[in-house]
Structure formats: structure tokens, C-alpha cells
Amino acid sequence: MSQTTSQPTPPAIPPALAHARADFPILQRSVHGKPLVYLDNAASTQKPQVVIDAVTRYYANENANIHRGVHLLSTEATGAYETARGKIATFINAADDSEIVYTRGATESVNLVAHSFVEPKLQAGDEILISAMEHHANIVPWQLLCERVGAKLKVIPVTDDCDLDLTHFDELLNEKTKLLSLVYVSNAIGTVNDIAPLLAKAKAKGIPTLVDAAQAIQHMPIDVQQLGCDFLVASGHKIYGPTGIGILYGRRSLLDGMRPYQGGGDMIAHVAFEGSTFKEPPSRFEAGTPHIEGAIGLGAAVDYLSGIGLQAIHDYESDLIAYAVAKLQQIEGLTIVGNPRLRSGAISFTMGDAHPHDIGTVLDTEGVAIRSGHHCCEPLMKRLGVPATARASFSLYNTPADVDALAAALKKTAILFM
Amino acid sequence: MNSDLKKLYQQTLLQHSKQPHNNGELPDAASATVRNPLCGDEITVYHKTNDGEKSQIAFTAQACTICLASASMMTQHLATLPTPEAVSFSQVFVSKFQSKPDSIELPGELAALSGVLSFPSRIRCATLPFEAYLAAFKSGGTSESVASLDATSPATQEPK
């Protein structure tokens, strides 16, 4: 498209987000002598001061193990850890706090469901249904499980635009299907899947469902009861919280019937050499000393997001991405990969023969941090006919000026490689 | 343009990447394919020794500018050396870059690769062809080996 096309109008930053940038200390630093423009949020978001403070406060004032000590510090730490669980339950409208299991991240959450829920029910010839736009964490655990049991992994294809191709969905979802596990928002392309009707179809057939919300929960309001999923997974570090902490939401009636994932520590009710018994969920799935400060930090992140309001975040980010798409479309030789009906969080693109890593390096010298590569979505890249892409991914603290900086840096890249 | 960037993407390197030498398969040659799991870049290097002396080396790749240029320059340089020296040069080349020195001395056009030292995340792009050459030499036959030479490196773990 010609660069003489009229310039798109940048969205206004709403009052709820007016101070967002100032809340994130890292955004004040420079990179290679340029102001940091952080557009790698799908990989990991930056942390607001309130999250940093919450983790620091725990170490400075409350540091102790939880659920064990009778002393004050342990009591306070336990309270903070469990309070954070309640905040997360409220955040996604779980019916009860006990439906939130702390894990190391979305990947571990998927593995937990594979091991503790699906595997005991799975037999040779059974099927797990996923989509072709899953990232590796929602592919590989199922492959490993299918290999162990002799089951089959079935895949909903995607269209050239990178939406789910539901032409044969009703055949793919059949009596052999033992789980439907779908990504809500594609980390590689930004596609927002209309999953509610698909979950409803599975529910009607008695097929349990898992939603990978790792790229959705920070961008839009999520109500697990309204969504109707049985499980939902997310990572703390992608929603402004610490690394090494994530959540598994599971319907309590299902968690109750699930075997432990790991053994030891806080998941024990009673141990004897003749046999052991285990605590009720969620403790049953939280073996060992958990990531206490991570949970507390995640609770602070959820507070921060709730204070702004997910709808406000969603509306602003949608406008910002529309602006970014319009700006990138004006860059000669740039091709946006995928044209989904609804997009959130990310834009993937290529530029002629310029390798995404070369694009990423040039942008880095301009202070613009993006991701380049296959985004842990090798099957999707293969389907779309690209070995890798460059990806700009957005968050609540990004501004139209960030988009302008990206576009300017990409034009410099084009001069070098095109 | 940033001075480090100018040093990285020198004209020599850009020219080699746009029109790489010895880019193609080599029939009846030993070969090895090496992949960088970080980015998905993949290179196959073909190696054939003539009379136990100098080598014919070629490559095919799906890779970035630096990797393509490195491969192109590598095939030219190694072909001037007897095989034992080519192998030795490649081993030293890889180990030197892996130690991430402040500066590095390389012969001829390969000197253009020294710019990657300012970009630690791109060092592997420069070494990948040499790793593939060493793997091809080691394979000794036509069998293909797919290797991630440093599977424990943090660089092989990519966040989503």
C-alpha cells in the first residue's frame, strides 16, 4: 500500500489508563540510548510498582512458609497467599476460591489436567481435540498423553485468514472425544476465537473442555461460569504478575474426582507406609512449598487490573491495535500474517525477504522490543506458510506513540533489507 | 543508523546474504542439518572431500541474513583449506564466538561477522553453518543428523 494514504487517527488514552505508563518503572529506562518501546507483551508483560511492592513487602515483612507454622509470620503469609486466591477467583468469576489451583504457569496447568483428569479416563482409540493454532503447551502434553495410552490427537484446522475452520467441527467432536482443549486468543496471530458456542456443543455431548486463556485473561473480561468451560489455564507473568506462578481453574466437582499431580508437602492429609490420603482441592494439587510470593504478586496484579477495569483495557487495546494495523499496512513490503475476524493482543508480520530475526535486531537498536520467531507455534507457522514472523504484541500501557515508533523503526528496517 | 548495527550489517555481509555462494545441494556428499530451536532457522551443509585434500562445501538454508552470509563465506573459505585444517578452523571459529570475546580476528571476508559480538543473541546465527559443517564432517556419510548443539542453553527456550 502506498505511503501517501491518509494517516490513521490515533486513539485517545482513556482516563482509566492515563497514568498506566507511570505505574511501570521499567518503562522509564532506555535501550540502546532510545526510550524503551516494549511490544513483546505476549511473551511477558512488565510489572507495575504495586506488584513489585507486594513481592517486596512479603519478603520484608511476612516471609515464612504457609499452612504450617503457628507463629504470626506464617499466619500472615498464609493469609496473603489465600487472599490472593480469592482475588483470582473473583477476577474470573469462579464459583468458589477452591476452584483456583496455583501452578507454575499455563503450561503446568495443561499438564496437570492431562495427568490428573484426562489420563485416568483415556483409552486406546479415544481422541483429544485441539486446534491448529495452539501453541506448543497445548499440543505436546496431549501428544505425550496419547502416546502413553494409544489415543489420537485430532486438530481443528484454521483458515488462510487464521480463524478456526469449523466446517467439520461436528464430526471432529464425537463420541470418541474425551477433551476439547482450545486457545482463546492466539499468541502468534492475535485471533480471538469465538469459543463459547464450541464449548456449549461439547457440553451438550458431555465432553469436558479446557480453555487456554494465557493470551486472553489480560485483554478482556473473563467469566468462567458464563463461558461454561470446565478448565481454564493462565500464566501470572503475562498478566503483570511474577514469573513462575500460574493458575488452573477447574470446576470443583471435577477437581474433587481428580488424582494428585505431584506428591509431598502440603497436599497430604495423612501418610502411612500402608498408604496415604490427600487434602481436598485445591491443596491436593499444590505439592511442596508453593511460590508464595508469586501468588501474592499475582493477587496484586489482579487488583491492579480490576482497578482499571478489564472492559476499559479491552476497549482501549482494541482501538490501539486497529491503529497499529492501519499504520503497518502503510509500510511498503510489510505483510500482516493472518486476517482474523477479531484480533486481540498481537500483530504478526513479515517484510519481504527480511528475516524476522533481522527485523527484531534492527528494531532493538531503535529501542523497540518485539518478538521474532515461530512463537512456539510451529504447526501454525507451517500451516500459514511462513517459517517465522515478527510479532508486535500490546498491553494496557502501550500508546499510539509506541505504534508510531514501531512504524518508524520498520521503515528503517526496510531501507536496510528491502 | 546505530553504529553497532552498521558494523553488524556490513555491505559484505548483506551482499553474501542476498547472493550466497555455493547455495545448493551437493550430490553424493556427506551432509548434516542443524537447527536453531530459538528461531527455527535450519541449515544443511554438504561436504565432499576430493582425494583427501581440499573440500567441496555447499549449503541449503532457511535462515536469517547473518546465517546465510556466514554460510556463504564459510563455503568459500573452507574450500581453500585441506580438510583437517577446515575442520580445525571451524572448531576454533565456533568456540571463539561461543566465548563471546570483545573482539575477534577472522581472515578475509569472514571478518565481517565480527559485528555480531555486539549482539549476543545473534552469535548463534553466525556459528550455525560451522556447526553444521562439523556435523557433516563427523557424519562422514550421507546420513542426515539434526542437532541442537546446545540443548541445555537458555537460548533454546523461547517464551511464547
Coordinates of C-alpha atoms in Angstrom, one line a residue:
Chain A
M1 CA 0.0 0.0 0.0
S2 CA 1.3 3.5 -0.8
Q3 CA 2.7 5.6 2.0
T4 CA 0.7 8.5 0.7
T5 CA -2.5 7.0 2.1
S6 CA -4.1 9.2 4.7
Q7 CA -2.8 8.8 8.2
P8 CA -5.0 6.7 10.6
T9 CA -6.2 8.6 13.7
P10 CA -4.5 7.5 16.9
P11 CA -6.9 6.5 19.7
A12 CA -7.1 8.7 22.8
I13 CA -5.9 7.2 26.0
P14 CA -8.9 6.9 28.3
P15 CA -8.9 8.4 31.9
A16 CA -8.7 4.9 33.4
L17 CA -5.4 4.3 31.7
A18 CA -4.0 7.9 31.8
H19 CA -1.4 7.0 34.5
A20 CA -0.7 3.5 33.4
R21 CA 2.8 4.2 32.0
A22 CA 3.9 5.8 35.2
D23 CA 2.8 2.7 37.1
F24 CA 5.6 0.6 35.4
P25 CA 9.1 1.7 36.5
I26 CA 10.8 -0.2 33.7
L27 CA 9.1 1.9 31.1
Q28 CA 11.3 4.8 32.2
R29 CA 14.5 3.1 31.1
S30 CA 16.2 3.5 27.8
V31 CA 17.5 0.7 25.4
H32 CA 20.5 1.4 23.2
G33 CA 20.1 5.1 24.0
K34 CA 16.5 5.2 22.9
P35 CA 13.3 5.2 25.0
L36 CA 12.1 1.7 25.6
V37 CA 9.1 0.8 23.4
Y38 CA 8.0 -2.6 24.8
L39 CA 5.9 -4.6 22.3
D40 CA 6.7 -8.1 23.5
N41 CA 3.8 -8.4 25.9
A42 CA 2.6 -11.7 24.7
A43 CA 5.8 -13.2 25.8
S44 CA 5.8 -11.5 29.2
T45 CA 4.3 -8.2 30.5
Q46 CA 6.1 -5.6 32.6
K47 CA 5.3 -5.3 36.3
P48 CA 3.5 -2.3 37.9
Q49 CA 5.1 -0.9 41.1
V50 CA 2.2 -2.4 43.1
V51 CA 3.2 -5.9 42.1
I52 CA 6.9 -5.2 42.8
D53 CA 5.8 -3.7 46.2
A54 CA 3.7 -6.7 47.1
V55 CA 6.5 -9.2 46.5
T56 CA 9.0 -6.9 48.3
R57 CA 6.5 -6.5 51.2
Y58 CA 6.2 -10.2 51.6
Y59 CA 9.9 -10.7 51.8
A60 CA 10.5 -7.7 54.0
N61 CA 7.6 -8.3 56.4
E62 CA 5.8 -11.6 56.1
N63 CA 8.4 -14.2 54.8
A64 CA 7.5 -17.6 56.2
N65 CA 6.2 -20.9 55.0
I66 CA 2.4 -21.3 54.8
H67 CA -0.1 -23.6 56.2
R68 CA 2.5 -25.0 58.7
G69 CA 3.6 -22.5 61.3
V70 CA 1.6 -21.4 64.3
H71 CA 3.6 -18.2 64.5
L72 CA 2.5 -14.8 63.3
L73 CA 4.6 -14.6 60.2
S74 CA 3.3 -17.9 58.9
T75 CA -0.2 -16.9 59.7
E76 CA 0.2 -13.6 57.8
A77 CA 1.9 -15.3 54.8
T78 CA -0.9 -17.9 54.7
G79 CA -3.5 -15.2 54.8
A80 CA -1.8 -13.3 52.0
Y81 CA -1.5 -16.4 49.9
E82 CA -5.1 -17.5 50.3
T83 CA -6.4 -13.9 49.9
A84 CA -4.7 -13.8 46.5
R85 CA -6.5 -17.0 45.6
G86 CA -9.8 -15.3 46.4
K87 CA -8.9 -12.3 44.3
I88 CA -8.2 -14.5 41.3
A89 CA -11.4 -16.5 41.8
T90 CA -13.4 -13.2 41.8
F91 CA -11.4 -12.0 38.8
I92 CA -12.6 -14.8 36.6
N93 CA -15.9 -15.3 38.5
A94 CA -15.2 -18.8 39.7
A95 CA -17.9 -20.2 41.9
D96 CA -15.6 -20.8 44.8
D97 CA -12.0 -20.0 45.8
S98 CA -11.1 -23.7 45.9
E99 CA -11.6 -23.8 42.1
I100 CA -8.3 -21.9 41.7
V101 CA -5.2 -24.1 41.8
Y102 CA -1.8 -22.4 41.8
T103 CA 0.6 -23.8 39.3
R104 CA 3.9 -22.7 37.8
G105 CA 2.1 -21.4 34.7
A106 CA -0.3 -22.2 31.9
T107 CA 1.9 -25.0 30.7
E108 CA 1.9 -26.8 34.0
S109 CA -1.8 -26.3 34.3
V110 CA -2.3 -28.1 31.0
N111 CA 0.0 -30.9 32.1
L112 CA -1.9 -31.2 35.4
V113 CA -5.2 -31.6 33.6
A114 CA -3.6 -34.1 31.2
H115 CA -2.2 -36.2 34.1
S116 CA -4.8 -35.9 36.7
F117 CA -8.1 -35.6 34.8
V118 CA -7.8 -37.0 31.3
E119 CA -5.3 -39.8 31.6
P120 CA -7.3 -41.9 34.0
K121 CA -10.3 -41.7 31.6
L122 CA -8.4 -42.2 28.4
Q123 CA -8.2 -45.4 26.5
A124 CA -6.7 -46.5 23.2
G125 CA -8.7 -45.1 20.3
D126 CA -10.0 -42.2 22.3
E127 CA -9.4 -38.7 21.0
I128 CA -8.3 -35.3 22.3
L129 CA -9.5 -32.4 20.1
I130 CA -7.4 -29.2 19.8
S131 CA -6.9 -26.6 17.1
A132 CA -4.2 -25.9 14.6
M133 CA -3.5 -22.5 16.2
E134 CA -2.4 -23.9 19.6
H135 CA 0.9 -23.1 21.0
H136 CA 3.2 -26.0 21.9
A137 CA 2.0 -26.1 25.5
N138 CA -1.5 -27.1 24.3
I139 CA -0.1 -29.6 21.9
V140 CA 2.8 -31.5 23.4
P141 CA 1.2 -32.6 26.7
W142 CA -1.7 -34.2 24.7
Q143 CA 0.8 -35.8 22.3
L144 CA 2.7 -37.3 25.2
L145 CA -0.6 -38.5 26.8
C146 CA -1.8 -40.0 23.5
E147 CA 1.5 -41.8 23.1
R148 CA 1.2 -43.3 26.6
V149 CA -2.4 -44.5 26.1
G150 CA -2.7 -45.1 22.4
A151 CA -5.2 -42.3 21.9
K152 CA -5.3 -39.9 19.0
L153 CA -4.8 -36.1 18.8
K154 CA -7.4 -34.5 16.5
V155 CA -6.9 -31.0 15.1
I156 CA -9.5 -28.4 14.1
P157 CA -7.9 -26.7 11.0
V158 CA -7.5 -23.0 10.5
T159 CA -8.4 -20.9 7.5
D160 CA -5.9 -18.8 5.5
D161 CA -7.1 -15.8 7.5
C162 CA -6.2 -17.7 10.7
D163 CA -9.7 -18.2 12.0
L164 CA -10.8 -21.7 13.1
D165 CA -12.2 -23.6 10.2
L166 CA -15.3 -25.2 11.7
T167 CA -16.5 -26.9 8.6
H168 CA -16.1 -30.3 10.1
F169 CA -16.2 -29.4 13.8
D170 CA -19.3 -31.5 14.4
E171 CA -17.6 -34.6 13.0
L172 CA -14.3 -33.9 14.9
L173 CA -16.2 -33.5 18.1
N174 CA -17.7 -37.0 18.5
E175 CA -18.3 -39.8 21.0
K176 CA -14.5 -40.6 21.0
T177 CA -13.6 -37.1 22.1
K178 CA -12.5 -37.1 25.7
L179 CA -11.5 -33.4 25.9
L180 CA -11.9 -30.3 23.8
S181 CA -8.9 -28.0 24.5
L182 CA -8.9 -24.7 22.8
V183 CA -6.9 -21.5 22.8
Y184 CA -9.0 -18.4 23.4
V185 CA -6.6 -15.9 21.8
S186 CA -3.7 -16.9 19.5
N187 CA -0.4 -15.8 20.9
A188 CA 1.1 -15.9 17.4
I189 CA -1.5 -14.1 15.3
G190 CA -3.9 -12.4 17.8
T191 CA -7.0 -14.3 16.6
V192 CA -9.8 -14.2 19.2
N193 CA -11.7 -17.5 18.9
D194 CA -15.5 -17.5 19.4
I195 CA -15.2 -20.4 21.8
A196 CA -18.4 -20.1 23.7
P197 CA -20.6 -21.9 21.1
L198 CA -17.9 -24.6 20.7
L199 CA -17.8 -25.2 24.5
A200 CA -21.6 -25.4 24.5
K201 CA -21.6 -28.0 21.8
A202 CA -19.0 -30.1 23.8
K203 CA -21.1 -29.6 27.0
A204 CA -24.2 -30.9 25.2
K205 CA -22.3 -34.0 24.3
G206 CA -20.9 -34.4 27.8
I207 CA -17.4 -33.7 26.6
P208 CA -15.2 -31.8 29.1
T209 CA -13.4 -28.6 27.9
L210 CA -10.3 -26.7 28.6
V211 CA -9.7 -23.1 27.6
D212 CA -6.1 -21.8 27.2
A213 CA -6.6 -18.2 28.3
A214 CA -2.9 -17.3 28.6
Q215 CA -3.4 -14.5 26.0
A216 CA -6.9 -13.6 26.8
I217 CA -7.2 -13.1 30.5
Q218 CA -5.2 -9.8 30.4
H219 CA -7.1 -8.4 27.5
M220 CA -10.8 -8.9 28.1
P221 CA -13.2 -9.7 31.0
I222 CA -13.4 -13.5 31.6
D223 CA -16.3 -15.2 33.4
V224 CA -15.7 -18.9 33.6
Q225 CA -19.3 -19.6 34.6
Q226 CA -20.7 -17.7 31.7
L227 CA -18.1 -19.2 29.3
G228 CA -19.1 -22.7 30.6
C229 CA -15.6 -24.2 30.4
D230 CA -14.6 -27.0 32.8
F231 CA -10.9 -25.9 33.0
L232 CA -9.1 -22.7 32.2
V233 CA -5.4 -22.0 32.3
A234 CA -3.3 -18.8 32.5
S235 CA 0.2 -17.6 33.4
G236 CA 0.9 -14.9 36.0
H237 CA 3.8 -13.3 34.2
K238 CA 1.6 -12.5 31.2
I239 CA -0.9 -10.6 33.3
Y240 CA 1.5 -8.2 35.0
G241 CA 2.4 -10.7 37.8
P242 CA 5.6 -12.5 38.7
T243 CA 7.1 -15.4 36.7
G244 CA 6.8 -19.0 38.0
I245 CA 3.1 -18.6 39.0
G246 CA 0.1 -19.5 37.1
I247 CA -3.4 -20.8 37.6
L248 CA -5.6 -23.7 36.8
Y249 CA -9.3 -23.0 37.1
G250 CA -11.2 -26.2 37.5
R251 CA -14.9 -26.9 38.2
R252 CA -14.9 -28.1 41.8
S253 CA -16.9 -31.2 41.0
L254 CA -14.2 -32.3 38.6
L255 CA -11.3 -31.3 40.8
D256 CA -12.8 -33.4 43.6
G257 CA -12.5 -36.6 41.5
M258 CA -9.0 -35.9 40.2
R259 CA -5.9 -37.7 41.4
P260 CA -2.9 -35.7 42.7
Y261 CA -0.5 -34.3 40.2
Q262 CA 2.6 -34.4 42.4
G263 CA 3.1 -35.8 45.9
G264 CA 4.5 -34.4 49.0
G265 CA 4.2 -31.4 51.3
D266 CA 1.0 -29.5 51.6
M267 CA -1.2 -31.9 49.5
I268 CA -1.1 -34.6 52.2
A269 CA -4.0 -35.3 54.6
H270 CA -2.4 -38.4 56.2
V271 CA 0.6 -40.5 55.4
A272 CA 1.3 -44.1 56.4
F273 CA 3.6 -46.6 54.8
E274 CA 0.4 -48.6 54.0
G275 CA -1.0 -45.7 52.1
S276 CA -1.7 -42.0 52.1
T277 CA -4.7 -39.8 51.8
F278 CA -4.8 -36.4 50.3
K279 CA -6.3 -33.0 51.0
E280 CA -9.3 -31.5 49.3
P281 CA -8.8 -29.3 46.2
P282 CA -7.0 -27.0 45.6
S283 CA -4.4 -28.2 48.2
R284 CA -4.3 -31.6 46.7
F285 CA -2.7 -30.2 43.6
E286 CA -0.2 -27.9 45.3
A287 CA 2.6 -30.2 46.5
G288 CA 5.6 -28.8 48.3
T289 CA 6.2 -25.3 49.3
P290 CA 4.4 -23.2 46.7
H291 CA 5.5 -20.0 45.0
I292 CA 4.1 -17.9 47.8
E293 CA 5.5 -14.5 46.8
G294 CA 4.4 -15.3 43.2
A295 CA 0.8 -15.9 44.3
I296 CA 0.8 -12.7 46.4
G297 CA 2.3 -10.8 43.5
L298 CA -0.4 -12.2 41.2
G299 CA -3.0 -11.2 43.6
A300 CA -1.7 -7.6 43.4
A301 CA -1.6 -7.8 39.6
V302 CA -5.3 -8.9 39.6
D303 CA -6.1 -6.0 41.9
Y304 CA -4.3 -3.6 39.6
L305 CA -6.2 -4.9 36.6
S306 CA -9.5 -4.8 38.4
G307 CA -8.9 -1.3 39.5
I308 CA -8.6 -0.2 35.9
G309 CA -11.3 -2.4 34.6
L310 CA -10.9 -5.2 32.0
Q311 CA -13.6 -3.7 29.8
A312 CA -11.7 -0.3 29.7
I313 CA -8.5 -2.2 28.9
H314 CA -10.2 -4.2 26.2
D315 CA -11.7 -1.2 24.5
Y316 CA -8.5 0.8 24.5
E317 CA -6.3 -2.1 23.3
S318 CA -8.8 -2.8 20.5
D319 CA -8.5 0.8 19.3
L320 CA -4.8 0.7 19.7
I321 CA -4.4 -2.5 17.6
A322 CA -6.7 -1.2 14.9
Y323 CA -4.5 1.9 14.8
A324 CA -1.4 -0.3 14.6
V325 CA -2.8 -2.5 11.9
A326 CA -3.6 0.6 9.8
K327 CA -0.1 2.0 10.4
L328 CA 1.6 -1.2 9.5
Q329 CA -0.5 -1.6 6.4
Q330 CA 1.0 1.6 5.1
I331 CA 4.6 0.3 5.2
E332 CA 5.8 -0.8 1.8
G333 CA 6.6 -4.5 1.6
L334 CA 5.1 -5.4 5.0
T335 CA 2.6 -8.2 5.1
I336 CA 0.4 -8.8 8.1
V337 CA 0.1 -12.5 8.7
G338 CA -3.5 -13.6 9.3
N339 CA -6.6 -11.6 8.9
P340 CA -8.8 -12.9 11.7
R341 CA -12.4 -11.7 12.2
L342 CA -11.5 -10.5 15.7
R343 CA -8.0 -9.7 16.9
S344 CA -6.5 -9.1 20.3
G345 CA -3.1 -8.5 21.7
A346 CA -0.8 -9.2 18.8
I347 CA 0.0 -8.5 15.2
S348 CA 2.3 -10.8 13.3
F349 CA 4.0 -9.7 10.1
T350 CA 6.8 -10.3 7.6
M351 CA 8.7 -7.9 5.4
G352 CA 9.7 -9.2 2.0
D353 CA 12.8 -11.4 2.4
A354 CA 13.9 -9.7 5.6
H355 CA 14.2 -12.5 8.2
P356 CA 12.2 -11.8 11.4
H357 CA 15.3 -12.0 13.5
D358 CA 17.0 -9.3 11.4
I359 CA 13.9 -7.2 11.8
G360 CA 14.0 -7.8 15.5
T361 CA 17.6 -6.8 15.8
V362 CA 17.2 -3.6 13.9
L363 CA 14.1 -2.6 15.9
D364 CA 16.0 -3.4 19.1
T365 CA 18.6 -0.8 18.2
E366 CA 15.8 1.7 17.9
G367 CA 14.6 0.8 21.4
V368 CA 11.6 -1.2 20.1
A369 CA 11.3 -4.7 21.6
I370 CA 9.3 -7.2 19.6
R371 CA 9.4 -11.0 19.2
S372 CA 10.6 -12.8 16.2
G373 CA 10.4 -16.5 15.6
H374 CA 7.8 -19.2 15.5
H375 CA 6.3 -18.1 18.8
C376 CA 6.1 -21.8 20.0
C377 CA 3.5 -22.4 17.2
E378 CA 5.5 -24.4 14.7
P379 CA 2.4 -26.2 13.3
L380 CA 0.6 -22.9 12.8
M381 CA 3.6 -21.3 11.1
K382 CA 3.8 -24.3 8.8
R383 CA 0.0 -24.0 8.0
L384 CA 0.4 -20.3 7.2
G385 CA 3.4 -21.0 5.0
V386 CA 6.0 -18.9 7.0
P387 CA 9.0 -20.2 8.9
A388 CA 8.7 -17.4 11.4
T389 CA 7.2 -14.0 11.8
A390 CA 7.9 -10.7 13.6
R391 CA 5.3 -10.0 16.2
A392 CA 4.3 -6.8 18.0
S393 CA 2.1 -7.5 21.0
F394 CA 0.4 -4.9 23.0
S395 CA -0.7 -4.2 26.6
L396 CA -2.6 -1.6 28.6
Y397 CA 0.5 0.7 28.9
N398 CA 1.2 0.9 25.2
T399 CA 0.4 4.1 23.4
P400 CA -0.1 5.4 19.9
A401 CA 3.4 6.9 20.2
D402 CA 4.7 3.3 20.7
V403 CA 2.9 2.3 17.5
D404 CA 4.5 5.3 15.7
A405 CA 7.9 4.3 17.0
L406 CA 7.4 0.8 15.7
A407 CA 6.3 2.0 12.3
A408 CA 9.3 4.4 12.1
A409 CA 11.7 1.7 13.1
L410 CA 10.2 -0.7 10.5
K411 CA 10.7 1.9 7.8
K412 CA 14.4 2.0 8.7
T413 CA 14.5 -1.8 8.5
A414 CA 13.0 -1.7 5.1
I415 CA 15.8 0.6 3.9
L416 CA 18.4 -1.9 5.0
F417 CA 16.9 -5.1 3.8
M418 CA 14.3 -4.4 1.0
Chain B
M1 CA 21.9 4.2 11.8
N2 CA 23.2 2.9 15.1
S3 CA 27.0 2.2 14.7
D4 CA 26.7 -1.3 16.1
L5 CA 24.0 -2.0 13.6
K6 CA 26.2 -0.7 10.8
K7 CA 29.0 -3.0 11.9
L8 CA 26.6 -5.9 12.1
Y9 CA 25.1 -5.5 8.7
Q10 CA 28.2 -4.6 6.7
Q11 CA 27.9 -4.5 3.0
T12 CA 30.0 -7.6 2.6
L13 CA 27.5 -9.5 4.8
L14 CA 24.4 -8.1 3.1
Q15 CA 25.8 -9.0 -0.4
H16 CA 26.6 -12.5 0.7
S17 CA 23.1 -13.0 2.1
K18 CA 21.4 -11.7 -1.0
Q19 CA 23.5 -13.7 -3.4
P20 CA 25.0 -16.6 -1.4
H21 CA 27.8 -18.7 -2.8
N22 CA 27.6 -22.4 -3.0
N23 CA 23.9 -22.3 -2.2
G24 CA 22.5 -25.7 -3.3
E25 CA 22.7 -29.4 -2.7
L26 CA 25.8 -31.3 -3.4
P27 CA 25.1 -34.8 -4.8
D28 CA 26.9 -37.8 -3.1
A29 CA 28.2 -35.6 -0.3
A30 CA 28.1 -36.1 3.5
S31 CA 25.5 -33.8 5.0
A32 CA 24.1 -32.6 8.2
T33 CA 21.2 -30.4 9.2
V34 CA 21.4 -28.2 12.2
R35 CA 18.5 -26.2 13.6
N36 CA 18.4 -23.3 16.0
P37 CA 15.3 -24.1 18.1
L38 CA 15.2 -20.4 19.2
C39 CA 14.2 -19.1 15.8
G40 CA 13.5 -22.2 13.7
D41 CA 16.4 -21.4 11.4
E42 CA 17.7 -24.5 9.7
I43 CA 20.8 -25.1 7.6
T44 CA 22.1 -28.2 5.8
V45 CA 25.7 -28.3 4.9
Y46 CA 27.1 -30.7 2.3
H47 CA 30.8 -31.8 2.5
K48 CA 32.7 -33.8 0.0
T49 CA 36.5 -34.4 0.2
N50 CA 38.3 -34.7 -3.1
D51 CA 41.4 -37.0 -2.8
G52 CA 41.7 -36.4 0.9
E53 CA 42.7 -32.9 0.2
K54 CA 40.5 -29.8 -0.2
S55 CA 36.8 -30.0 0.1
Q56 CA 33.7 -29.1 -1.8
I57 CA 31.2 -27.5 0.5
A58 CA 27.7 -26.3 -0.2
F59 CA 24.6 -25.5 1.8
T60 CA 20.9 -25.0 1.7
A61 CA 19.2 -23.0 4.4
Q62 CA 16.1 -21.3 5.7
A63 CA 17.8 -18.7 7.8
C64 CA 18.5 -15.0 8.6
T65 CA 20.8 -12.6 6.9
I66 CA 23.7 -13.3 9.2
C67 CA 23.4 -17.1 9.0
L68 CA 23.2 -17.0 5.2
A69 CA 26.1 -14.7 4.9
S70 CA 28.2 -16.8 7.3
A71 CA 27.3 -19.9 5.3
S72 CA 28.3 -18.3 2.1
M73 CA 31.6 -17.0 3.3
M74 CA 32.3 -20.3 5.1
T75 CA 31.9 -22.4 2.0
Q76 CA 34.3 -20.2 0.2
H77 CA 36.9 -20.1 2.9
L78 CA 36.9 -23.7 3.9
A79 CA 37.2 -24.8 0.3
T80 CA 40.7 -23.2 0.3
L81 CA 41.9 -25.4 3.1
P82 CA 42.8 -29.1 3.4
T83 CA 40.0 -30.9 5.2
P84 CA 41.9 -31.3 8.5
E85 CA 42.6 -27.6 8.6
A86 CA 39.0 -26.8 7.6
V87 CA 37.7 -28.8 10.5
S88 CA 40.2 -27.3 12.9
F89 CA 39.3 -23.8 11.7
S90 CA 35.6 -24.5 12.2
Q91 CA 36.1 -25.8 15.7
V92 CA 38.1 -22.7 16.6
F93 CA 35.6 -20.4 14.9
V94 CA 32.7 -21.9 16.9
S95 CA 34.5 -21.9 20.3
K96 CA 35.8 -18.4 19.8
F97 CA 32.3 -17.0 19.2
Q98 CA 30.8 -19.0 22.0
S99 CA 33.2 -17.4 24.4
K100 CA 31.8 -14.0 23.4
P101 CA 35.1 -12.0 23.4
D102 CA 35.1 -8.2 22.9
S103 CA 36.8 -8.6 19.6
I104 CA 37.7 -11.4 17.2
E105 CA 40.2 -11.6 14.3
L106 CA 38.9 -13.5 11.2
P107 CA 40.5 -14.0 7.8
G108 CA 39.2 -12.3 4.7
E109 CA 35.6 -11.5 4.3
L110 CA 34.7 -13.6 7.4
A111 CA 35.9 -10.6 9.4
A112 CA 32.5 -9.0 8.5
L113 CA 31.0 -11.4 11.0
S114 CA 32.7 -9.8 14.0
G115 CA 29.9 -7.3 14.2
V116 CA 27.7 -10.0 15.8
L117 CA 29.7 -9.7 19.0
S118 CA 27.7 -6.6 19.9
F119 CA 24.6 -8.6 19.6
P120 CA 25.0 -11.7 21.8
S121 CA 21.6 -13.1 20.8
R122 CA 22.8 -13.3 17.2
I123 CA 26.1 -15.1 17.7
R124 CA 24.5 -18.5 17.1
C125 CA 23.3 -17.2 13.7
A126 CA 27.0 -16.8 12.7
T127 CA 28.1 -20.2 14.1
L128 CA 25.2 -22.3 12.9
P129 CA 26.8 -23.0 9.4
F130 CA 30.1 -24.0 11.0
E131 CA 28.3 -26.3 13.5
A132 CA 26.5 -27.9 10.5
Y133 CA 29.8 -28.3 8.6
L134 CA 31.4 -30.0 11.6
A135 CA 28.4 -32.3 12.0
A136 CA 28.5 -33.1 8.3
F137 CA 32.2 -34.0 8.5
K138 CA 31.5 -36.1 11.6
S139 CA 28.7 -37.9 9.9
G140 CA 31.1 -38.9 7.1
G141 CA 28.3 -40.4 5.0
T142 CA 25.0 -39.3 3.5
S143 CA 23.0 -39.8 6.7
E144 CA 21.4 -36.6 8.0
S145 CA 21.8 -35.6 11.5
V146 CA 19.5 -33.0 13.1
A147 CA 21.3 -31.5 16.0
S148 CA 20.7 -28.8 18.6
L149 CA 24.2 -28.5 19.7
D150 CA 23.5 -26.8 23.0
A151 CA 20.2 -28.2 24.1
T152 CA 20.7 -27.0 27.7
S153 CA 21.4 -23.5 26.7
P154 CA 18.8 -20.9 27.9
A155 CA 18.9 -19.6 24.4
T156 CA 17.0 -22.6 23.2
Q157 CA 14.0 -21.8 25.4
E158 CA 11.6 -19.4 23.8
P159 CA 8.8 -17.8 25.7
K160 CA 5.5 -17.9 23.8

